[in-house]
Amino acid sequence: MSDTTPEITILRELLDREPDFLSGSKLAAKLGMSRVGVWAHMEKLRKQGFGFEAVRSRGYRLTQRPNELHPALIEAHLRSSPRKVSIHFLSEVDSTSSEAERLLAAGESAPFVVLSRRQLAGRGRLGRPWHSEANGNLYSSFAFRPLIEPSKMQTFTMWMGINLCELIENFCHASPGLKWPNDLIFDGRKVGGMLTEARMDSDHIRDLVFGLGLNVNGTVSTLPAALSRTATSLSDRVGQPLDLNRFAAALIGRVLQAYDRFVEGEGGRDLIARWEKHDVLRGKLVTVIQGDRKYSGTAAGIDEEGSLLLRQDSNRIARFRAGEVTLEKQS
Ligand code: BTN
């Protein structure tokens, strides 16, 4: 878990001054240490992939930052977030969601976020594995203790999906689509997946873990063949790598804000209309698979409980709470 360290303060101060220089004496005063002490912390950062330009009588500025997830840099970028949150960073983990569950079970106070560069046993919906190489993608799990009725959480994943689309739109100037219930899509290819898991306590949700895998800077060409046909990444989409740590900080801020709004009851308002803006299934011929059963029809959006609506022959509307949706070849 992270507290404010000298490294975070140095990065925060330098980011605040960008593209200008910050004088060594100001930095030393801010940190309450000697300039030699500041220099030692900057050396530590240099070893982690940061570069600094030092000019006599002007001071320092940041010239290089690591491409991989770096917890102190995320903290430094998070300075403007109104909501304080602990970040648990692990360069490698079985699954960030499993780690979040373990921390919740051990009594860690929520909310918190678990981030990792690589997962050895990342999991997706319906028990599927989630391919999680250390290739510039984001593996994150957000832990909450909502203490609200399960029926009020039904639309949570969809609400988060809408918020993530809006965040990506702001950040990348490209708007992903949503494939019910939990996929983020660009041009028919998956760019991210959400997995919401909850633990109940009598009639309340006690622990909630919202897992998000997002292909940020990973290139599709390095993925296993089956995935390279169906996946994409934000960088592939925008044609250049993203600033991963700045993006991670923006994501953390947005997820926490979206959670607060959801708990305050905003999740229901406008949900259907906002979902419709991103819905990639609407109006398409689809098949919903539930166990051994298959249902075909035309996707017709979601209802206020987040169920998928399917217009079947005879114009009957069927509702699905769960299931796997595949797109039929459109004629
Ligand atoms: C899906 O599309 O099936 C959901 C994928 C969710 C993957 C994320 S990666 C971070 C978190 N940790 C996991 O083990 N799974 C989720």
mmCIF file of C-alpha atoms and ligand atoms in Angstrom:
data_model
loop_
_atom_site.group_PDB
_atom_site.id
_atom_site.type_symbol
_atom_site.label_atom_id
_atom_site.label_comp_id
_atom_site.label_asym_id
_atom_site.label_seq_id
_atom_site.Cartn_x
_atom_site.Cartn_y
_atom_site.Cartn_z
ATOM 1 C CA MET A 1 0.000 0.000 0.000
ATOM 2 C CA SER A 2 1.224 3.507 -0.790
ATOM 3 C CA ASP A 3 1.636 6.602 1.411
ATOM 4 C CA THR A 4 3.078 9.837 0.097
ATOM 5 C CA THR A 5 6.779 9.133 -0.347
ATOM 6 C CA PRO A 6 9.531 11.592 -1.381
ATOM 7 C CA GLU A 7 9.420 9.989 -4.868
ATOM 8 C CA ILE A 8 5.699 10.725 -5.223
ATOM 9 C CA THR A 9 6.238 14.318 -4.080
ATOM 10 C CA ILE A 10 9.137 14.845 -6.513
ATOM 11 C CA LEU A 11 7.096 13.484 -9.425
ATOM 12 C CA ARG A 12 4.009 15.472 -8.429
ATOM 13 C CA GLU A 13 5.957 18.742 -8.173
ATOM 14 C CA LEU A 14 7.710 18.185 -11.499
ATOM 15 C CA LEU A 15 4.454 17.239 -13.245
ATOM 16 C CA ASP A 16 2.824 20.377 -11.842
ATOM 17 C CA ARG A 17 5.582 22.559 -13.364
ATOM 18 C CA GLU A 18 5.711 20.847 -16.756
ATOM 19 C CA PRO A 19 7.087 21.930 -19.223
ATOM 20 C CA ASP A 20 8.985 24.415 -17.018
ATOM 21 C CA PHE A 21 11.859 23.717 -14.659
ATOM 22 C CA LEU A 22 11.494 23.498 -10.904
ATOM 23 C CA SER A 23 14.368 24.838 -8.809
ATOM 24 C CA GLY A 24 16.273 22.354 -6.693
ATOM 25 C CA SER A 25 15.928 24.578 -3.629
ATOM 26 C CA LYS A 26 12.121 24.725 -3.990
ATOM 27 C CA LEU A 27 11.996 20.960 -4.329
ATOM 28 C CA ALA A 28 14.241 20.532 -1.291
ATOM 29 C CA ALA A 29 12.055 22.938 0.729
ATOM 30 C CA LYS A 30 8.911 21.088 -0.310
ATOM 31 C CA LEU A 31 10.424 17.789 0.801
ATOM 32 C CA GLY A 32 11.994 19.217 3.941
ATOM 33 C CA MET A 33 15.385 17.777 3.085
ATOM 34 C CA SER A 34 18.770 18.851 1.720
ATOM 35 C CA ARG A 35 19.437 19.100 -2.023
ATOM 36 C CA VAL A 36 21.738 16.116 -1.667
ATOM 37 C CA GLY A 37 18.816 14.195 -0.188
ATOM 38 C CA VAL A 38 16.600 15.187 -3.149
ATOM 39 C CA TRP A 39 19.317 14.119 -5.557
ATOM 40 C CA ALA A 40 19.481 10.661 -3.901
ATOM 41 C CA HIS A 41 15.730 10.168 -4.405
ATOM 42 C CA MET A 42 16.026 11.304 -8.031
ATOM 43 C CA GLU A 43 18.776 8.725 -8.549
ATOM 44 C CA LYS A 44 16.400 6.084 -7.227
ATOM 45 C CA LEU A 45 13.788 7.212 -9.758
ATOM 46 C CA ARG A 46 16.367 7.214 -12.578
ATOM 47 C CA LYS A 47 16.993 3.532 -11.903
ATOM 48 C CA GLN A 48 13.248 2.931 -12.385
ATOM 49 C CA GLY A 49 13.147 4.460 -15.863
ATOM 50 C CA PHE A 50 12.730 8.191 -15.171
ATOM 51 C CA GLY A 51 14.929 10.810 -16.802
ATOM 52 C CA PHE A 52 15.570 14.347 -15.484
ATOM 53 C CA GLU A 53 17.165 17.313 -17.140
ATOM 54 C CA ALA A 54 19.162 19.427 -14.688
ATOM 55 C CA VAL A 55 20.141 22.967 -15.701
ATOM 56 C CA ARG A 56 22.184 25.203 -13.437
ATOM 57 C CA SER A 57 20.175 28.158 -12.081
ATOM 58 C CA ARG A 58 16.905 26.759 -13.465
ATOM 59 C CA GLY A 59 16.522 23.401 -11.726
ATOM 60 C CA TYR A 60 15.018 20.130 -12.890
ATOM 61 C CA ARG A 61 12.419 18.873 -15.267
ATOM 62 C CA LEU A 62 11.115 15.452 -16.207
ATOM 63 C CA THR A 63 12.327 14.185 -19.586
ATOM 64 C CA GLN A 64 11.482 10.516 -19.457
ATOM 65 C CA ARG A 65 9.063 8.272 -17.620
ATOM 66 C CA PRO A 66 8.615 4.500 -17.555
ATOM 67 C CA ASN A 67 6.233 2.917 -20.046
ATOM 68 C CA GLU A 68 5.147 0.268 -17.599
ATOM 69 C CA LEU A 69 2.768 0.739 -14.671
ATOM 70 C CA HIS A 70 4.556 2.671 -11.933
ATOM 71 C CA PRO A 71 2.680 3.160 -8.643
ATOM 72 C CA ALA A 72 4.424 6.402 -7.569
ATOM 73 C CA LEU A 73 3.744 7.992 -10.956
ATOM 74 C CA ILE A 74 0.070 6.980 -10.752
ATOM 75 C CA GLU A 75 -0.120 8.528 -7.266
ATOM 76 C CA ALA A 76 1.528 11.690 -8.582
ATOM 77 C CA HIS A 77 -1.036 11.933 -11.398
ATOM 78 C CA LEU A 78 -3.888 11.272 -8.956
ATOM 79 C CA ARG A 79 -3.252 14.571 -7.172
ATOM 80 C CA SER A 80 -6.403 16.180 -8.484
ATOM 81 C CA SER A 81 -8.724 13.317 -7.510
ATOM 82 C CA PRO A 82 -11.102 14.388 -4.723
ATOM 83 C CA ARG A 83 -11.447 10.824 -3.401
ATOM 84 C CA LYS A 84 -8.541 9.236 -1.527
ATOM 85 C CA VAL A 85 -7.901 5.592 -2.260
ATOM 86 C CA SER A 86 -5.172 3.097 -1.381
ATOM 87 C CA ILE A 87 -3.367 1.533 -4.302
ATOM 88 C CA HIS A 88 -1.996 -1.966 -3.842
ATOM 89 C CA PHE A 89 0.536 -2.526 -6.584
ATOM 90 C CA LEU A 90 2.103 -5.871 -7.425
ATOM 91 C CA SER A 91 4.335 -6.322 -10.436
ATOM 92 C CA GLU A 92 2.920 -9.841 -10.738
ATOM 93 C CA VAL A 93 -0.050 -11.585 -9.106
ATOM 94 C CA ASP A 94 -2.329 -14.573 -9.700
ATOM 95 C CA SER A 95 -5.361 -12.328 -10.213
ATOM 96 C CA THR A 96 -5.911 -8.752 -9.037
ATOM 97 C CA SER A 97 -9.496 -9.740 -8.151
ATOM 98 C CA SER A 98 -8.287 -12.680 -6.028
ATOM 99 C CA GLU A 99 -5.832 -10.350 -4.296
ATOM 100 C CA ALA A 100 -8.633 -7.836 -3.652
ATOM 101 C CA GLU A 101 -10.777 -10.630 -2.159
ATOM 102 C CA ARG A 102 -7.921 -11.713 0.101
ATOM 103 C CA LEU A 103 -7.376 -8.139 1.303
ATOM 104 C CA LEU A 104 -11.101 -7.667 1.957
ATOM 105 C CA ALA A 105 -11.198 -10.936 3.888
ATOM 106 C CA ALA A 106 -8.212 -9.737 5.946
ATOM 107 C CA GLY A 107 -10.159 -6.587 6.906
ATOM 108 C CA GLU A 108 -8.530 -4.007 4.603
ATOM 109 C CA SER A 109 -10.634 -0.867 4.558
ATOM 110 C CA ALA A 110 -12.384 -0.118 1.279
ATOM 111 C CA PRO A 111 -12.338 1.383 -1.240
ATOM 112 C CA PHE A 112 -8.989 0.287 -2.576
ATOM 113 C CA VAL A 113 -7.570 -0.749 -5.892
ATOM 114 C CA VAL A 114 -5.230 -3.595 -6.792
ATOM 115 C CA LEU A 115 -3.074 -3.065 -9.877
ATOM 116 C CA SER A 116 -0.636 -5.384 -11.541
ATOM 117 C CA ARG A 117 1.580 -5.480 -14.633
ATOM 118 C CA ARG A 118 0.918 -9.178 -15.135
ATOM 119 C CA GLN A 119 -1.516 -11.844 -13.927
ATOM 120 C CA LEU A 120 -0.679 -15.526 -13.797
ATOM 121 C CA ALA A 121 -4.283 -16.662 -13.358
ATOM 122 C CA GLY A 122 -6.390 -13.761 -14.632
ATOM 123 C CA ARG A 123 -10.023 -14.778 -14.885
ATOM 124 C CA GLY A 124 -12.891 -13.681 -17.069
ATOM 125 C CA ARG A 125 -16.609 -14.211 -17.146
ATOM 126 C CA LEU A 126 -18.032 -17.742 -17.188
ATOM 127 C CA GLY A 127 -14.812 -19.156 -15.702
ATOM 128 C CA ARG A 128 -12.712 -18.276 -18.742
ATOM 129 C CA PRO A 129 -9.051 -17.318 -18.415
ATOM 130 C CA TRP A 130 -8.029 -13.712 -19.078
ATOM 131 C CA HIS A 131 -4.741 -13.538 -20.981
ATOM 132 C CA SER A 132 -2.592 -11.159 -18.891
ATOM 133 C CA GLU A 133 0.944 -10.674 -20.206
ATOM 134 C CA ALA A 134 3.146 -7.822 -18.965
ATOM 135 C CA ASN A 135 2.787 -5.945 -22.255
ATOM 136 C CA GLY A 136 1.554 -2.495 -21.285
ATOM 137 C CA ASN A 137 -2.038 -3.512 -20.574
ATOM 138 C CA LEU A 138 -3.982 -2.777 -17.426
ATOM 139 C CA TYR A 139 -5.165 -5.351 -14.895
ATOM 140 C CA SER A 140 -7.111 -3.725 -12.093
ATOM 141 C CA SER A 141 -9.609 -4.640 -9.390
ATOM 142 C CA PHE A 142 -11.553 -2.144 -7.310
ATOM 143 C CA ALA A 143 -12.842 -3.251 -3.915
ATOM 144 C CA PHE A 144 -15.873 -1.781 -2.164
ATOM 145 C CA ARG A 145 -18.140 -2.588 0.764
ATOM 146 C CA PRO A 146 -21.487 -1.262 -0.497
ATOM 147 C CA LEU A 147 -23.837 -2.760 2.139
ATOM 148 C CA ILE A 148 -26.797 -2.398 -0.195
ATOM 149 C CA GLU A 149 -29.446 -4.843 -1.381
ATOM 150 C CA PRO A 150 -28.378 -7.192 -4.181
ATOM 151 C CA SER A 151 -31.321 -6.097 -6.370
ATOM 152 C CA LYS A 152 -29.868 -2.561 -6.407
ATOM 153 C CA MET A 153 -26.578 -3.805 -7.873
ATOM 154 C CA GLN A 154 -28.013 -5.457 -10.983
ATOM 155 C CA THR A 155 -27.057 -2.637 -13.321
ATOM 156 C CA PHE A 156 -23.661 -1.970 -11.765
ATOM 157 C CA THR A 157 -21.507 -3.520 -14.522
ATOM 158 C CA MET A 158 -23.472 -1.712 -17.215
ATOM 159 C CA TRP A 159 -23.193 1.599 -15.380
ATOM 160 C CA MET A 160 -19.425 1.092 -15.078
ATOM 161 C CA GLY A 161 -19.224 0.187 -18.776
ATOM 162 C CA ILE A 162 -20.920 3.449 -19.742
ATOM 163 C CA ASN A 163 -18.525 5.409 -17.511
ATOM 164 C CA LEU A 164 -15.507 3.612 -18.969
ATOM 165 C CA CYS A 165 -16.651 4.375 -22.525
ATOM 166 C CA GLU A 166 -16.956 8.055 -21.597
ATOM 167 C CA LEU A 167 -13.504 8.053 -19.973
ATOM 168 C CA ILE A 168 -11.913 6.409 -23.022
ATOM 169 C CA GLU A 169 -13.728 8.830 -25.306
ATOM 170 C CA ASN A 170 -12.258 11.795 -23.375
ATOM 171 C CA PHE A 171 -8.808 10.298 -23.221
ATOM 172 C CA CYS A 172 -8.468 8.769 -26.703
ATOM 173 C CA HIS A 173 -11.023 10.754 -28.719
ATOM 174 C CA ALA A 174 -12.442 7.429 -29.870
ATOM 175 C CA SER A 175 -15.583 5.939 -28.444
ATOM 176 C CA PRO A 176 -15.794 2.206 -27.743
ATOM 177 C CA GLY A 177 -18.988 0.203 -27.926
ATOM 178 C CA LEU A 178 -20.515 -2.029 -25.262
ATOM 179 C CA LYS A 179 -21.505 -5.621 -25.886
ATOM 180 C CA TRP A 180 -23.918 -6.808 -23.243
ATOM 181 C CA PRO A 181 -23.148 -7.395 -20.488
ATOM 182 C CA ASN A 182 -19.462 -6.710 -19.932
ATOM 183 C CA ASP A 183 -17.374 -6.253 -23.085
ATOM 184 C CA LEU A 184 -15.782 -3.063 -24.370
ATOM 185 C CA ILE A 185 -15.506 -3.222 -28.143
ATOM 186 C CA PHE A 186 -13.878 -1.353 -31.034
ATOM 187 C CA ASP A 187 -14.940 -2.373 -34.544
ATOM 188 C CA GLY A 188 -16.113 -5.802 -33.413
ATOM 189 C CA ARG A 189 -12.893 -6.492 -31.483
ATOM 190 C CA LYS A 190 -12.658 -6.711 -27.713
ATOM 191 C CA VAL A 191 -10.547 -4.010 -26.033
ATOM 192 C CA GLY A 192 -11.591 -4.725 -22.441
ATOM 193 C CA GLY A 193 -13.683 -6.867 -20.158
ATOM 194 C CA MET A 194 -15.361 -6.239 -16.808
ATOM 195 C CA LEU A 195 -16.017 -8.783 -14.091
ATOM 196 C CA THR A 196 -18.115 -7.854 -11.052
ATOM 197 C CA GLU A 197 -18.018 -10.327 -8.171
ATOM 198 C CA ALA A 198 -19.863 -9.940 -4.873
ATOM 199 C CA ARG A 199 -20.064 -11.597 -1.490
ATOM 200 C CA MET A 200 -23.399 -11.497 0.298
ATOM 201 C CA ASP A 201 -24.169 -11.132 3.949
ATOM 202 C CA SER A 202 -27.806 -12.090 4.737
ATOM 203 C CA ASP A 203 -29.653 -9.684 2.423
ATOM 204 C CA HIS A 204 -26.858 -7.216 1.745
ATOM 205 C CA ILE A 205 -23.841 -7.117 -0.492
ATOM 206 C CA ARG A 206 -20.895 -7.087 1.820
ATOM 207 C CA ASP A 207 -17.892 -7.136 -0.509
ATOM 208 C CA LEU A 208 -17.826 -6.088 -4.129
ATOM 209 C CA VAL A 209 -14.865 -6.497 -6.460
ATOM 210 C CA PHE A 210 -15.007 -4.820 -9.845
ATOM 211 C CA GLY A 211 -12.287 -6.273 -12.093
ATOM 212 C CA LEU A 212 -11.276 -4.583 -15.299
ATOM 213 C CA GLY A 213 -8.852 -5.860 -17.909
ATOM 214 C CA LEU A 214 -8.117 -3.231 -20.530
ATOM 215 C CA ASN A 215 -5.805 -3.618 -23.498
ATOM 216 C CA VAL A 216 -4.027 -0.287 -23.431
ATOM 217 C CA ASN A 217 -0.585 -0.507 -25.062
ATOM 218 C CA GLY A 218 -0.367 -4.222 -25.858
ATOM 219 C CA THR A 219 -0.142 -4.890 -29.568
ATOM 220 C CA VAL A 220 -2.407 -7.497 -31.036
ATOM 221 C CA SER A 221 0.440 -9.008 -33.093
ATOM 222 C CA THR A 222 2.037 -10.429 -29.919
ATOM 223 C CA LEU A 223 -1.147 -12.172 -28.729
ATOM 224 C CA PRO A 224 -1.886 -15.897 -29.180
ATOM 225 C CA ALA A 225 -3.460 -16.510 -32.624
ATOM 226 C CA ALA A 226 -7.023 -17.022 -31.354
ATOM 227 C CA LEU A 227 -6.979 -13.709 -29.485
ATOM 228 C CA SER A 228 -5.247 -11.720 -32.217
ATOM 229 C CA ARG A 229 -8.304 -12.315 -34.412
ATOM 230 C CA THR A 230 -10.774 -10.987 -31.848
ATOM 231 C CA ALA A 231 -8.879 -8.464 -29.687
ATOM 232 C CA THR A 232 -7.591 -4.938 -30.092
ATOM 233 C CA SER A 233 -5.979 -2.305 -27.864
ATOM 234 C CA LEU A 234 -6.425 1.413 -27.289
ATOM 235 C CA SER A 235 -2.981 2.091 -28.788
ATOM 236 C CA ASP A 236 -3.815 0.053 -31.896
ATOM 237 C CA ARG A 237 -6.969 2.088 -32.186
ATOM 238 C CA VAL A 238 -5.395 5.551 -31.766
ATOM 239 C CA GLY A 239 -2.212 4.700 -33.656
ATOM 240 C CA GLN A 240 0.242 5.490 -30.847
ATOM 241 C CA PRO A 241 1.019 4.355 -27.300
ATOM 242 C CA LEU A 242 -0.910 5.968 -24.471
ATOM 243 C CA ASP A 243 0.603 7.433 -21.298
ATOM 244 C CA LEU A 244 -0.301 4.337 -19.266
ATOM 245 C CA ASN A 245 0.192 5.847 -15.807
ATOM 246 C CA ARG A 246 -1.753 9.003 -16.575
ATOM 247 C CA PHE A 247 -4.503 6.832 -18.010
ATOM 248 C CA ALA A 248 -4.474 4.556 -14.929
ATOM 249 C CA ALA A 249 -4.856 7.593 -12.646
ATOM 250 C CA ALA A 250 -7.761 8.927 -14.731
ATOM 251 C CA LEU A 251 -9.355 5.479 -14.637
ATOM 252 C CA ILE A 252 -9.077 5.231 -10.857
ATOM 253 C CA GLY A 253 -10.637 8.670 -10.427
ATOM 254 C CA ARG A 254 -13.490 7.846 -12.788
ATOM 255 C CA VAL A 255 -14.288 4.414 -11.317
ATOM 256 C CA LEU A 256 -14.450 5.826 -7.779
ATOM 257 C CA GLN A 257 -16.652 8.704 -8.882
ATOM 258 C CA ALA A 258 -18.937 6.334 -10.831
ATOM 259 C CA TYR A 259 -19.219 4.040 -7.803
ATOM 260 C CA ASP A 260 -20.178 6.937 -5.510
ATOM 261 C CA ARG A 261 -22.805 8.105 -7.977
ATOM 262 C CA PHE A 262 -24.175 4.605 -8.355
ATOM 263 C CA VAL A 263 -24.536 4.132 -4.608
ATOM 264 C CA GLU A 264 -26.239 7.522 -4.363
ATOM 265 C CA GLY A 265 -28.849 6.197 -6.811
ATOM 266 C CA GLU A 266 -27.735 7.851 -10.031
ATOM 267 C CA GLY A 267 -27.097 4.512 -11.752
ATOM 268 C CA GLY A 268 -30.741 4.035 -12.691
ATOM 269 C CA ARG A 269 -31.364 7.461 -14.153
ATOM 270 C CA ASP A 270 -30.764 7.633 -17.931
ATOM 271 C CA LEU A 271 -29.147 4.193 -17.848
ATOM 272 C CA ILE A 272 -31.124 2.838 -20.800
ATOM 273 C CA ALA A 273 -30.516 5.895 -22.992
ATOM 274 C CA ARG A 274 -26.822 6.103 -22.091
ATOM 275 C CA TRP A 275 -26.357 2.403 -22.745
ATOM 276 C CA GLU A 276 -28.068 2.780 -26.121
ATOM 277 C CA LYS A 277 -25.403 5.290 -27.224
ATOM 278 C CA HIS A 278 -22.743 2.574 -26.968
ATOM 279 C CA ASP A 279 -24.796 -0.606 -27.541
ATOM 280 C CA VAL A 280 -23.172 -2.581 -30.389
ATOM 281 C CA LEU A 281 -25.873 -5.276 -30.394
ATOM 282 C CA ARG A 282 -28.979 -3.154 -30.809
ATOM 283 C CA GLY A 283 -30.909 -3.992 -33.985
ATOM 284 C CA LYS A 284 -28.591 -6.932 -34.777
ATOM 285 C CA LEU A 285 -29.517 -10.592 -35.115
ATOM 286 C CA VAL A 286 -28.039 -12.409 -32.144
ATOM 287 C CA THR A 287 -28.117 -15.745 -30.347
ATOM 288 C CA VAL A 288 -28.226 -15.894 -26.561
ATOM 289 C CA ILE A 289 -26.783 -19.090 -25.118
ATOM 290 C CA GLN A 290 -27.832 -20.188 -21.623
ATOM 291 C CA GLY A 291 -26.382 -23.590 -20.802
ATOM 292 C CA ASP A 292 -27.727 -25.990 -23.453
ATOM 293 C CA ARG A 293 -30.402 -23.599 -24.677
ATOM 294 C CA LYS A 294 -30.135 -21.115 -27.514
ATOM 295 C CA TYR A 295 -32.464 -18.210 -28.261
ATOM 296 C CA SER A 296 -32.341 -16.180 -31.449
ATOM 297 C CA GLY A 297 -33.767 -12.780 -32.185
ATOM 298 C CA THR A 298 -33.000 -9.122 -32.696
ATOM 299 C CA ALA A 299 -31.277 -7.334 -29.809
ATOM 300 C CA ALA A 300 -33.454 -4.480 -28.542
ATOM 301 C CA GLY A 301 -31.372 -2.841 -25.815
ATOM 302 C CA ILE A 302 -31.625 -3.346 -22.061
ATOM 303 C CA ASP A 303 -34.353 -2.774 -19.497
ATOM 304 C CA GLU A 304 -34.082 -0.834 -16.227
ATOM 305 C CA GLU A 305 -32.758 -3.957 -14.476
ATOM 306 C CA GLY A 306 -29.948 -4.355 -16.994
ATOM 307 C CA SER A 307 -31.488 -7.429 -18.658
ATOM 308 C CA LEU A 308 -30.899 -7.901 -22.373
ATOM 309 C CA LEU A 309 -34.039 -7.523 -24.481
ATOM 310 C CA LEU A 310 -34.473 -9.813 -27.451
ATOM 311 C CA ARG A 311 -37.230 -9.361 -30.004
ATOM 312 C CA GLN A 312 -38.166 -12.848 -31.139
ATOM 313 C CA ASP A 313 -40.436 -14.083 -33.952
ATOM 314 C CA SER A 314 -43.992 -12.982 -33.343
ATOM 315 C CA ASN A 315 -42.599 -9.723 -31.922
ATOM 316 C CA ARG A 316 -42.438 -11.150 -28.426
ATOM 317 C CA ILE A 317 -39.766 -9.533 -26.224
ATOM 318 C CA ALA A 318 -37.716 -11.941 -24.108
ATOM 319 C CA ARG A 319 -35.515 -10.725 -21.229
ATOM 320 C CA PHE A 320 -32.186 -12.265 -20.251
ATOM 321 C CA ARG A 321 -30.446 -11.674 -16.929
ATOM 322 C CA ALA A 322 -27.496 -13.854 -17.883
ATOM 323 C CA GLY A 323 -26.125 -15.591 -20.922
ATOM 324 C CA GLU A 324 -23.545 -15.511 -23.656
ATOM 325 C CA VAL A 325 -24.401 -13.465 -26.742
ATOM 326 C CA THR A 326 -23.058 -14.142 -30.202
ATOM 327 C CA LEU A 327 -23.723 -12.017 -33.251
ATOM 328 C CA GLU A 328 -25.269 -13.847 -36.199
ATOM 329 C CA LYS A 329 -23.957 -13.163 -39.714
ATOM 330 C CA GLN A 330 -25.959 -10.073 -40.695
ATOM 331 C CA SER A 331 -27.719 -10.372 -44.064
HETATM 332 C C1 BTN B 1 -14.432 -10.861 -19.263
HETATM 333 O O1 BTN B 1 -14.489 -10.195 -20.295
HETATM 334 O O2 BTN B 1 -14.724 -12.058 -19.252
HETATM 335 C C2 BTN B 1 -14.020 -10.174 -17.991
HETATM 336 C C3 BTN B 1 -12.523 -10.071 -17.884
HETATM 337 C C4 BTN B 1 -12.052 -9.418 -16.595
HETATM 338 C C5 BTN B 1 -10.536 -9.465 -16.486
HETATM 339 C C6 BTN B 1 -10.050 -8.650 -15.337
HETATM 340 S S1 BTN B 1 -8.312 -8.375 -15.421
HETATM 341 C C7 BTN B 1 -8.321 -7.709 -13.817
HETATM 342 C C8 BTN B 1 -9.268 -8.565 -12.985
HETATM 343 N N1 BTN B 1 -8.576 -9.715 -12.462
HETATM 344 C C9 BTN B 1 -9.018 -10.856 -12.981
HETATM 345 O O3 BTN B 1 -8.585 -11.999 -12.706
HETATM 346 N N2 BTN B 1 -10.021 -10.607 -13.830
HETATM 347 C C10 BTN B 1 -10.297 -9.193 -13.940
#
